[in-house]
Structures are given as C-alpha cells and as structure tokens.
Amino acid sequence: MLRFLTRRTLGAAVILVIIAAVTFFLFFAVPADPARLACGKVCPPETLAQARHNLGLDQPLFVQFVTWLAGIFAGRDYEGLGHCPAPCLGFSFVNHAPVFDTIVDRMPVTISLTIGSSVIFLLFGVGAGIIAALNQGRPLDKIASVASLIGASVQIYFVGTLAMYFLVYQWNVIERPRYVPFTDNPLQWAYGLLLPWVVLAIIFTANYTRMARSTMVEQLSEDYVRTARAKGMSSRTVILRFALRGTLTPIATIFGVDVASLIGGAIITETTFSLQGIGRLSIQAVLNSDLPMLMATVLLAAAAIVVFNVIVDALYAVIDPRVRLS
C-alpha cells in the first residue's frame, strides 16, 4: 500500500506540474496583454511598462513560468505590490490582494456546500438504488427508475429557481440561502445551506440511484454471491458482506470525481443561490479578465480531481477484497 501511495502521489505531482504549465502558457500566451488587464482601461504607456515590469512580464515566458511556479512554494516579491507569501498564486488584477487569501476566504462556502450535498445524495442515491435492485421488477423498482430519470433530466438552475420562487418568496417555508460559518452556529450553518444541498442532491441522487441499481443487479448474479447463498448465509449477510462491496467500487469512482468537481466550484449552484464560493469566484474572474484568479481556480479544480482520484484508488483495496494494490 505504501509503495502504491508513493507512486501515485509522485505521479499526481507530475500531472499537477503539467497542468500548471499548460494553464500558465494558455493564459499568458493569449493575445490579450496581462499587464494592460492589470493596469486598467486608461493606462499611459509609462504606467503600462511599469506594470509589465512589476508583474515580471518583461522576462522570457519560460522564466516567467519558473518564477511563478517557484513562488507557489517559496513566495514571491512583486515590485509595487509587495510580498506575496507562500503559497503565492499572484495578486488579483481586481482587488490587488493575494489570490490565495481570496480563495481561502471563499473556500469554506464551497466545502460546506460539497459536504452537505454529498452526504445527502450518497445516502439517498445508493440506498434507493439498492432497494430498487432488491425489488427488481416490482413497484418500488419502477418508482425509483422513474424518479431517477426525472431527476437526471432536470437542471440545477431550473430546480433551484423554482425552489427559490415557491419555497422562499411565495410560501415562506424556508429563509433565503446564506452562509453562516460552522464555528459560529452549526444549526444556522446547516439551515442556511439546506435548500442548496437538497437542490444539488436531486441531480446527483438520480445518477447514483441508477448506478447503484444496475451494479447491485449485476453483483447479485455473480457466482460468489450464489455460492454464499448456497452455503446457507442469510440474505442480509450476502448483501452487506459480498454484493454491497462490489457495488461500492464504481460508486466510489464517480463519487471521487463528483466531490472533486464540487470542491473545484459548483458554479451553477452558487450562482443560482448567490453563494460566494469558488464557483462564483471563477465566474467573476472570467467577467473581470482576472487572469491570476482564473488560473488559481483552474489549478484548484485540477488538484482536487487528481487528489481525490488517488484517494479513491487507495480505497479500492478497502472496499473490495478482490483488489490488490502493488
């Protein structure tokens, strides 16, 4: 296991460096001048030249990348802007503050949204899929299949808008979603994000229900499950000890990708409910042509996907005893 984790961690580090290089050259090799974006619309030539020098844009592109990459781990000094402590992702073109500080400030909202919705759609999605598989062809199976099909067909902005209109503004069933730090008031934290959790979970629950059902049906027909039943084991033991483990392997794969994507920014959800998280931050970075902020959000999303893929690969051996890591 240790050799596997070491090898996968080193591979993940190489992938992140490649992604960082592609991201950097993609954003800094475009026709738009980052110095002009940082300087603003009205920028005299001498001010533009000074801005280009302060950002290090008067250096060769490869030197800029090495300096930027080293600054992530060791910090960096920007002339006219000050010192950017490690991990340094540059200064925002909009508020001229360190990008990493802004991301840290927005991250609790996105993590809270991810945790709550993940718990809901994982429990309800997998649970409904298993119940449907155990009642294959019966009314419960048909109801679960129809509900998952409907859930997979709707979009977050559609369900979110309807939920806001009726539950918040018309019927006053729940307050407008807002973020309250968990450390300040756990109950208000959960209550303020309840509606976004439920709306986001509706879409994901449908996918997990379908995945869990099809995988459980397949596992129940495997030889080792039939052998366990032939030996007289109870249905509960067969399902929980054997069939469920095989079912959770593909579930863990898509769960890792989904959680990583949500941490990278639930753009539509945060925009629909006006939550100031990473997804909303990335949209603002695009609209404001804030290249350092946009690069940071892209790298965050990539890093989350890579890290969670390593975690999921390591969990395979725990979930399914047939998997051996070497």
Tab-separated table of N, CA and C in Angstrom, residues 118-237:
chain	number	residue	atom	x	y	z
A	118	SER	N	-23.131	16.109	-0.610
A	118	SER	CA	-22.545	14.782	-0.832
A	118	SER	C	-23.152	13.750	0.109
A	119	VAL	N	-23.332	14.124	1.364
A	119	VAL	CA	-23.938	13.200	2.329
A	119	VAL	C	-25.348	12.833	1.888
A	120	ILE	N	-26.101	13.815	1.426
A	120	ILE	CA	-27.493	13.564	1.039
A	120	ILE	C	-27.558	12.680	-0.204
A	121	PHE	N	-26.859	13.062	-1.267
A	121	PHE	CA	-27.031	12.286	-2.498
A	121	PHE	C	-26.359	10.916	-2.417
A	122	LEU	N	-25.330	10.767	-1.580
A	122	LEU	CA	-24.710	9.450	-1.452
A	122	LEU	C	-25.625	8.496	-0.684
A	123	LEU	N	-26.174	8.946	0.439
A	123	LEU	CA	-27.041	8.088	1.238
A	123	LEU	C	-28.336	7.752	0.499
A	124	PHE	N	-29.008	8.779	-0.012
A	124	PHE	CA	-30.291	8.547	-0.668
A	124	PHE	C	-30.117	7.872	-2.026
A	125	GLY	N	-29.085	8.264	-2.771
A	125	GLY	CA	-28.884	7.676	-4.092
A	125	GLY	C	-28.522	6.211	-4.028
A	126	VAL	N	-27.520	5.868	-3.217
A	126	VAL	CA	-27.106	4.471	-3.092
A	126	VAL	C	-28.210	3.649	-2.422
A	127	GLY	N	-28.827	4.204	-1.386
A	127	GLY	CA	-29.898	3.481	-0.708
A	127	GLY	C	-31.063	3.167	-1.624
A	128	ALA	N	-31.494	4.172	-2.397
A	128	ALA	CA	-32.614	3.949	-3.319
A	128	ALA	C	-32.238	2.950	-4.408
A	129	GLY	N	-30.983	3.013	-4.887
A	129	GLY	CA	-30.556	2.074	-5.922
A	129	GLY	C	-30.523	0.645	-5.422
A	130	ILE	N	-30.056	0.445	-4.193
A	130	ILE	CA	-30.007	-0.907	-3.631
A	130	ILE	C	-31.420	-1.445	-3.402
A	131	ILE	N	-32.300	-0.608	-2.866
A	131	ILE	CA	-33.687	-1.036	-2.657
A	131	ILE	C	-34.345	-1.396	-3.977
A	132	ALA	N	-34.088	-0.607	-5.024
A	132	ALA	CA	-34.664	-0.902	-6.341
A	132	ALA	C	-34.132	-2.226	-6.890
A	133	ALA	N	-32.833	-2.487	-6.685
A	133	ALA	CA	-32.242	-3.731	-7.184
A	133	ALA	C	-32.800	-4.945	-6.459
A	134	LEU	N	-33.026	-4.807	-5.149
A	134	LEU	CA	-33.565	-5.927	-4.378
A	134	LEU	C	-35.041	-6.168	-4.664
A	135	ASN	N	-35.698	-5.193	-5.254
A	135	ASN	CA	-37.115	-5.327	-5.634
A	135	ASN	C	-37.264	-5.213	-7.146
A	136	GLN	N	-36.352	-5.833	-7.869
A	136	GLN	CA	-36.313	-5.722	-9.324
A	136	GLN	C	-37.637	-6.170	-9.940
A	137	GLY	N	-38.209	-5.279	-10.781
A	137	GLY	CA	-39.460	-5.580	-11.458
A	137	GLY	C	-40.703	-5.247	-10.654
A	138	ARG	N	-40.538	-4.879	-9.390
A	138	ARG	CA	-41.677	-4.571	-8.529
A	138	ARG	C	-41.949	-3.060	-8.535
A	139	PRO	N	-43.060	-2.636	-7.905
A	139	PRO	CA	-43.398	-1.202	-7.931
A	139	PRO	C	-42.294	-0.286	-7.400
A	140	LEU	N	-41.595	-0.699	-6.334
A	140	LEU	CA	-40.526	0.143	-5.807
A	140	LEU	C	-39.427	0.362	-6.845
A	141	ASP	N	-39.121	-0.666	-7.594
A	141	ASP	CA	-38.098	-0.556	-8.632
A	141	ASP	C	-38.546	0.412	-9.722
A	142	LYS	N	-39.784	0.316	-10.129
A	142	LYS	CA	-40.301	1.191	-11.183
A	142	LYS	C	-40.374	2.643	-10.713
A	143	ILE	N	-40.783	2.840	-9.468
A	143	ILE	CA	-40.847	4.208	-8.930
A	143	ILE	C	-39.458	4.823	-8.868
A	144	ALA	N	-38.491	4.038	-8.395
A	144	ALA	CA	-37.118	4.546	-8.306
A	144	ALA	C	-36.549	4.854	-9.689
A	145	SER	N	-36.857	4.014	-10.676
A	145	SER	CA	-36.351	4.233	-12.035
A	145	SER	C	-36.949	5.499	-12.639
A	146	VAL	N	-38.262	5.702	-12.454
A	146	VAL	CA	-38.913	6.896	-12.999
A	146	VAL	C	-38.393	8.147	-12.302
A	147	ALA	N	-38.263	8.091	-10.971
A	147	ALA	CA	-37.781	9.249	-10.222
A	147	ALA	C	-36.355	9.604	-10.616
A	148	SER	N	-35.492	8.604	-10.791
A	148	SER	CA	-34.109	8.883	-11.184
A	148	SER	C	-34.038	9.447	-12.590
A	149	LEU	N	-34.917	8.976	-13.473
A	149	LEU	CA	-34.938	9.510	-14.832
A	149	LEU	C	-35.359	10.975	-14.846
A	150	ILE	N	-36.367	11.303	-14.046
A	150	ILE	CA	-36.814	12.697	-13.954
A	150	ILE	C	-35.723	13.567	-13.334
A	151	GLY	N	-35.108	13.069	-12.270
A	151	GLY	CA	-34.058	13.839	-11.604
A	151	GLY	C	-32.863	14.099	-12.492
A	152	ALA	N	-32.507	13.104	-13.324
A	152	ALA	CA	-31.368	13.273	-14.224
A	152	ALA	C	-31.688	14.193	-15.395
A	153	SER	N	-32.975	14.404	-15.659
A	153	SER	CA	-33.371	15.209	-16.826
A	153	SER	C	-33.437	16.701	-16.518
A	154	VAL	N	-33.662	17.059	-15.261
A	154	VAL	CA	-33.781	18.476	-14.913
A	154	VAL	C	-32.402	19.058	-14.633
A	155	GLN	N	-32.331	20.378	-14.640
A	155	GLN	CA	-31.078	21.085	-14.407
A	155	GLN	C	-31.138	21.852	-13.090
A	156	ILE	N	-29.949	22.101	-12.539
A	156	ILE	CA	-29.877	22.751	-11.234
A	156	ILE	C	-30.498	24.138	-11.264
A	157	TYR	N	-30.205	24.911	-12.319
A	157	TYR	CA	-30.738	26.270	-12.365
A	157	TYR	C	-32.251	26.276	-12.492
A	158	PHE	N	-32.828	25.231	-13.084
A	158	PHE	CA	-34.287	25.149	-13.208
A	158	PHE	C	-34.911	24.801	-11.860
A	159	VAL	N	-34.424	23.741	-11.224
A	159	VAL	CA	-34.959	23.325	-9.934
A	159	VAL	C	-34.673	24.389	-8.872
A	160	GLY	N	-33.467	24.971	-8.912
A	160	GLY	CA	-33.110	25.979	-7.932
A	160	GLY	C	-33.978	27.216	-8.029
A	161	THR	N	-34.261	27.653	-9.248
A	161	THR	CA	-35.107	28.835	-9.432
A	161	THR	C	-36.524	28.581	-8.946
A	162	LEU	N	-37.076	27.406	-9.270
A	162	LEU	CA	-38.417	27.069	-8.794
A	162	LEU	C	-38.453	26.982	-7.271
A	163	ALA	N	-37.442	26.357	-6.693
A	163	ALA	CA	-37.394	26.224	-5.239
A	163	ALA	C	-37.308	27.596	-4.568
A	164	MET	N	-36.493	28.483	-5.122
A	164	MET	CA	-36.381	29.826	-4.563
A	164	MET	C	-37.709	30.574	-4.676
A	165	TYR	N	-38.353	30.456	-5.812
A	165	TYR	CA	-39.586	31.218	-6.042
A	165	TYR	C	-40.704	30.770	-5.103
A	166	PHE	N	-40.931	29.453	-5.030
A	166	PHE	CA	-42.061	28.961	-4.242
A	166	PHE	C	-41.720	28.845	-2.752
A	167	LEU	N	-40.626	28.200	-2.415
A	167	LEU	CA	-40.326	27.915	-1.018
A	167	LEU	C	-39.861	29.142	-0.243
A	168	VAL	N	-39.176	30.059	-0.938
A	168	VAL	CA	-38.618	31.220	-0.242
A	168	VAL	C	-39.526	32.436	-0.358
A	169	TYR	N	-39.931	32.779	-1.594
A	169	TYR	CA	-40.638	34.043	-1.814
A	169	TYR	C	-42.162	33.921	-1.720
A	170	GLN	N	-42.742	32.799	-2.180
A	170	GLN	CA	-44.186	32.667	-2.197
A	170	GLN	C	-44.739	32.074	-0.897
A	171	TRP	N	-44.181	30.943	-0.485
A	171	TRP	CA	-44.740	30.223	0.663
A	171	TRP	C	-43.988	30.504	1.968
A	172	ASN	N	-42.833	31.123	1.884
A	172	ASN	CA	-42.024	31.434	3.081
A	172	ASN	C	-41.772	30.198	3.947
A	173	VAL	N	-41.536	29.075	3.287
A	173	VAL	CA	-41.264	27.830	4.004
A	173	VAL	C	-39.868	27.846	4.613
A	174	ILE	N	-38.947	28.466	3.929
A	174	ILE	CA	-37.562	28.494	4.359
A	174	ILE	C	-36.965	29.850	4.016
A	175	GLU	N	-35.958	30.261	4.763
A	175	GLU	CA	-35.320	31.540	4.501
A	175	GLU	C	-34.419	31.465	3.268
A	176	ARG	N	-34.081	32.628	2.746
A	176	ARG	CA	-33.175	32.691	1.606
A	176	ARG	C	-31.827	32.085	2.001
A	177	PRO	N	-31.254	31.233	1.145
A	177	PRO	CA	-29.979	30.597	1.481
A	177	PRO	C	-28.888	31.621	1.762
A	178	ARG	N	-28.114	31.347	2.787
A	178	ARG	CA	-26.985	32.193	3.148
A	178	ARG	C	-25.968	31.339	3.886
A	179	TYR	N	-24.746	31.817	3.920
A	179	TYR	CA	-23.688	31.054	4.569
A	179	TYR	C	-23.379	31.643	5.940
A	180	VAL	N	-23.447	30.795	6.938
A	180	VAL	CA	-23.041	31.136	8.306
A	180	VAL	C	-21.916	30.172	8.676
A	181	PRO	N	-20.768	30.667	9.109
A	181	PRO	CA	-19.662	29.758	9.467
A	181	PRO	C	-20.099	28.696	10.471
A	182	PHE	N	-19.625	27.481	10.250
A	182	PHE	CA	-19.984	26.365	11.116
A	182	PHE	C	-19.572	26.621	12.562
A	183	THR	N	-18.424	27.254	12.739
A	183	THR	CA	-17.929	27.517	14.088
A	183	THR	C	-18.768	28.550	14.822
A	184	ASP	N	-19.481	29.403	14.096
A	184	ASP	CA	-20.324	30.419	14.740
A	184	ASP	C	-21.627	29.821	15.249
A	185	ASN	N	-22.287	29.043	14.369
A	185	ASN	CA	-23.565	28.450	14.734
A	185	ASN	C	-23.832	27.254	13.817
A	186	PRO	N	-23.582	26.037	14.280
A	186	PRO	CA	-23.769	24.860	13.418
A	186	PRO	C	-25.190	24.715	12.882
A	187	LEU	N	-26.194	25.047	13.699
A	187	LEU	CA	-27.575	24.911	13.249
A	187	LEU	C	-27.888	25.907	12.133
A	188	GLN	N	-27.460	27.164	12.301
A	188	GLN	CA	-27.668	28.161	11.257
A	188	GLN	C	-26.850	27.839	10.008
A	189	TRP	N	-25.694	27.247	10.199
A	189	TRP	CA	-24.886	26.799	9.060
A	189	TRP	C	-25.651	25.797	8.209
A	190	ALA	N	-26.247	24.805	8.856
A	190	ALA	CA	-26.997	23.778	8.133
A	190	ALA	C	-28.299	24.341	7.556
A	191	TYR	N	-28.989	25.172	8.336
A	191	TYR	CA	-30.264	25.720	7.872
A	191	TYR	C	-30.068	26.657	6.686
A	192	GLY	N	-29.002	27.446	6.718
A	192	GLY	CA	-28.766	28.389	5.635
A	192	GLY	C	-28.406	27.724	4.317
A	193	LEU	N	-27.878	26.514	4.368
A	193	LEU	CA	-27.464	25.813	3.151
A	193	LEU	C	-28.367	24.628	2.818
A	194	LEU	N	-29.430	24.455	3.565
A	194	LEU	CA	-30.300	23.295	3.372
A	194	LEU	C	-30.897	23.250	1.967
A	195	LEU	N	-31.433	24.371	1.506
A	195	LEU	CA	-32.060	24.399	0.181
A	195	LEU	C	-31.051	24.119	-0.936
A	196	PRO	N	-29.881	24.762	-0.964
A	196	PRO	CA	-28.875	24.392	-1.982
A	196	PRO	C	-28.445	22.936	-1.888
A	197	TRP	N	-28.330	22.400	-0.684
A	197	TRP	CA	-27.972	20.989	-0.520
A	197	TRP	C	-28.997	20.092	-1.211
A	198	VAL	N	-30.265	20.351	-0.924
A	198	VAL	CA	-31.331	19.493	-1.458
A	198	VAL	C	-31.407	19.609	-2.980
A	199	VAL	N	-31.344	20.836	-3.489
A	199	VAL	CA	-31.431	21.031	-4.939
A	199	VAL	C	-30.256	20.372	-5.648
A	200	LEU	N	-29.061	20.562	-5.111
A	200	LEU	CA	-27.884	19.945	-5.722
A	200	LEU	C	-27.945	18.433	-5.615
A	201	ALA	N	-28.473	17.929	-4.505
A	201	ALA	CA	-28.539	16.481	-4.305
A	201	ALA	C	-29.547	15.821	-5.230
A	202	ILE	N	-30.585	16.546	-5.652
A	202	ILE	CA	-31.594	15.960	-6.532
A	202	ILE	C	-30.958	15.451	-7.825
A	203	ILE	N	-30.088	16.260	-8.411
A	203	ILE	CA	-29.457	15.881	-9.673
A	203	ILE	C	-28.529	14.691	-9.472
A	204	PHE	N	-27.696	14.745	-8.443
A	204	PHE	CA	-26.718	13.687	-8.223
A	204	PHE	C	-27.376	12.401	-7.713
A	205	THR	N	-28.421	12.525	-6.909
A	205	THR	CA	-29.097	11.333	-6.393
A	205	THR	C	-29.617	10.463	-7.530
A	206	ALA	N	-30.133	11.094	-8.558
A	206	ALA	CA	-30.655	10.335	-9.701
A	206	ALA	C	-29.560	9.487	-10.343
A	207	ASN	N	-28.389	10.055	-10.525
A	207	ASN	CA	-27.287	9.309	-11.141
A	207	ASN	C	-26.820	8.163	-10.253
A	208	TYR	N	-26.739	8.408	-8.952
A	208	TYR	CA	-26.275	7.371	-8.034
A	208	TYR	C	-27.310	6.258	-7.889
A	209	THR	N	-28.583	6.600	-7.971
A	209	THR	CA	-29.624	5.573	-7.912
A	209	THR	C	-29.509	4.628	-9.101
A	210	ARG	N	-29.346	5.169	-10.267
A	210	ARG	CA	-29.221	4.346	-11.465
A	210	ARG	C	-27.960	3.499	-11.427
A	211	MET	N	-26.846	4.110	-11.019
A	211	MET	CA	-25.586	3.378	-10.944
A	211	MET	C	-25.645	2.259	-9.911
A	212	ALA	N	-26.164	2.574	-8.714
A	212	ALA	CA	-26.228	1.571	-7.654
A	212	ALA	C	-27.165	0.426	-8.018
A	213	ARG	N	-28.273	0.746	-8.663
A	213	ARG	CA	-29.223	-0.303	-9.034
A	213	ARG	C	-28.605	-1.265	-10.046
A	214	SER	N	-28.051	-0.709	-11.125
A	214	SER	CA	-27.504	-1.574	-12.175
A	214	SER	C	-26.334	-2.409	-11.659
A	215	THR	N	-25.490	-1.811	-10.811
A	215	THR	CA	-24.336	-2.545	-10.285
A	215	THR	C	-24.773	-3.616	-9.302
A	216	MET	N	-25.749	-3.331	-8.444
A	216	MET	CA	-26.237	-4.317	-7.490
A	216	MET	C	-26.904	-5.490	-8.196
A	217	VAL	N	-27.683	-5.199	-9.236
A	217	VAL	CA	-28.304	-6.284	-10.010
A	217	VAL	C	-27.232	-7.187	-10.615
A	218	GLU	N	-26.179	-6.584	-11.110
A	218	GLU	CA	-25.081	-7.364	-11.677
A	218	GLU	C	-24.368	-8.186	-10.612
A	219	GLN	N	-24.142	-7.589	-9.429
A	219	GLN	CA	-23.443	-8.303	-8.357
A	219	GLN	C	-24.269	-9.473	-7.824
A	220	LEU	N	-25.565	-9.314	-7.763
A	220	LEU	CA	-26.422	-10.387	-7.255
A	220	LEU	C	-26.422	-11.610	-8.148
A	221	SER	N	-26.021	-11.444	-9.399
A	221	SER	CA	-25.961	-12.579	-10.321
A	221	SER	C	-24.576	-13.202	-10.415
A	222	GLU	N	-23.606	-12.671	-9.639
A	222	GLU	CA	-22.252	-13.213	-9.674
A	222	GLU	C	-22.191	-14.585	-8.997
A	223	ASP	N	-21.174	-15.366	-9.389
A	223	ASP	CA	-21.035	-16.727	-8.859
A	223	ASP	C	-20.768	-16.744	-7.364
A	224	TYR	N	-19.935	-15.795	-6.875
A	224	TYR	CA	-19.598	-15.833	-5.459
A	224	TYR	C	-20.799	-15.482	-4.579
A	225	VAL	N	-21.737	-14.708	-5.105
A	225	VAL	CA	-22.955	-14.403	-4.358
A	225	VAL	C	-23.865	-15.621	-4.318
A	226	ARG	N	-23.981	-16.309	-5.442
A	226	ARG	CA	-24.800	-17.529	-5.467
A	226	ARG	C	-24.192	-18.598	-4.568
A	227	THR	N	-22.866	-18.660	-4.532
A	227	THR	CA	-22.199	-19.633	-3.660
A	227	THR	C	-22.475	-19.325	-2.196
A	228	ALA	N	-22.420	-18.037	-1.841
A	228	ALA	CA	-22.697	-17.644	-0.454
A	228	ALA	C	-24.127	-18.013	-0.066
A	229	ARG	N	-25.060	-17.843	-0.965
A	229	ARG	CA	-26.449	-18.212	-0.678
A	229	ARG	C	-26.601	-19.719	-0.572
A	230	ALA	N	-25.878	-20.437	-1.432
A	230	ALA	CA	-25.964	-21.903	-1.403
A	230	ALA	C	-25.411	-22.474	-0.108
A	231	LYS	N	-24.476	-21.753	0.535
A	231	LYS	CA	-23.918	-22.203	1.807
A	231	LYS	C	-24.825	-21.888	2.987
A	232	GLY	N	-25.960	-21.275	2.722
A	232	GLY	CA	-26.928	-21.028	3.774
A	232	GLY	C	-26.809	-19.685	4.455
A	233	MET	N	-26.000	-18.788	3.925
A	233	MET	CA	-25.884	-17.464	4.535
A	233	MET	C	-27.185	-16.692	4.369
A	234	SER	N	-27.481	-15.852	5.338
A	234	SER	CA	-28.705	-15.056	5.274
A	234	SER	C	-28.600	-14.011	4.175
A	235	SER	N	-29.760	-13.537	3.727
A	235	SER	CA	-29.776	-12.521	2.663
A	235	SER	C	-29.081	-11.248	3.109
A	236	ARG	N	-29.249	-10.910	4.376
A	236	ARG	CA	-28.607	-9.706	4.897
A	236	ARG	C	-27.088	-9.820	4.831
A	237	THR	N	-26.554	-10.969	5.207
A	237	THR	CA	-25.107	-11.179	5.164
A	237	THR	C	-24.592	-11.166	3.744
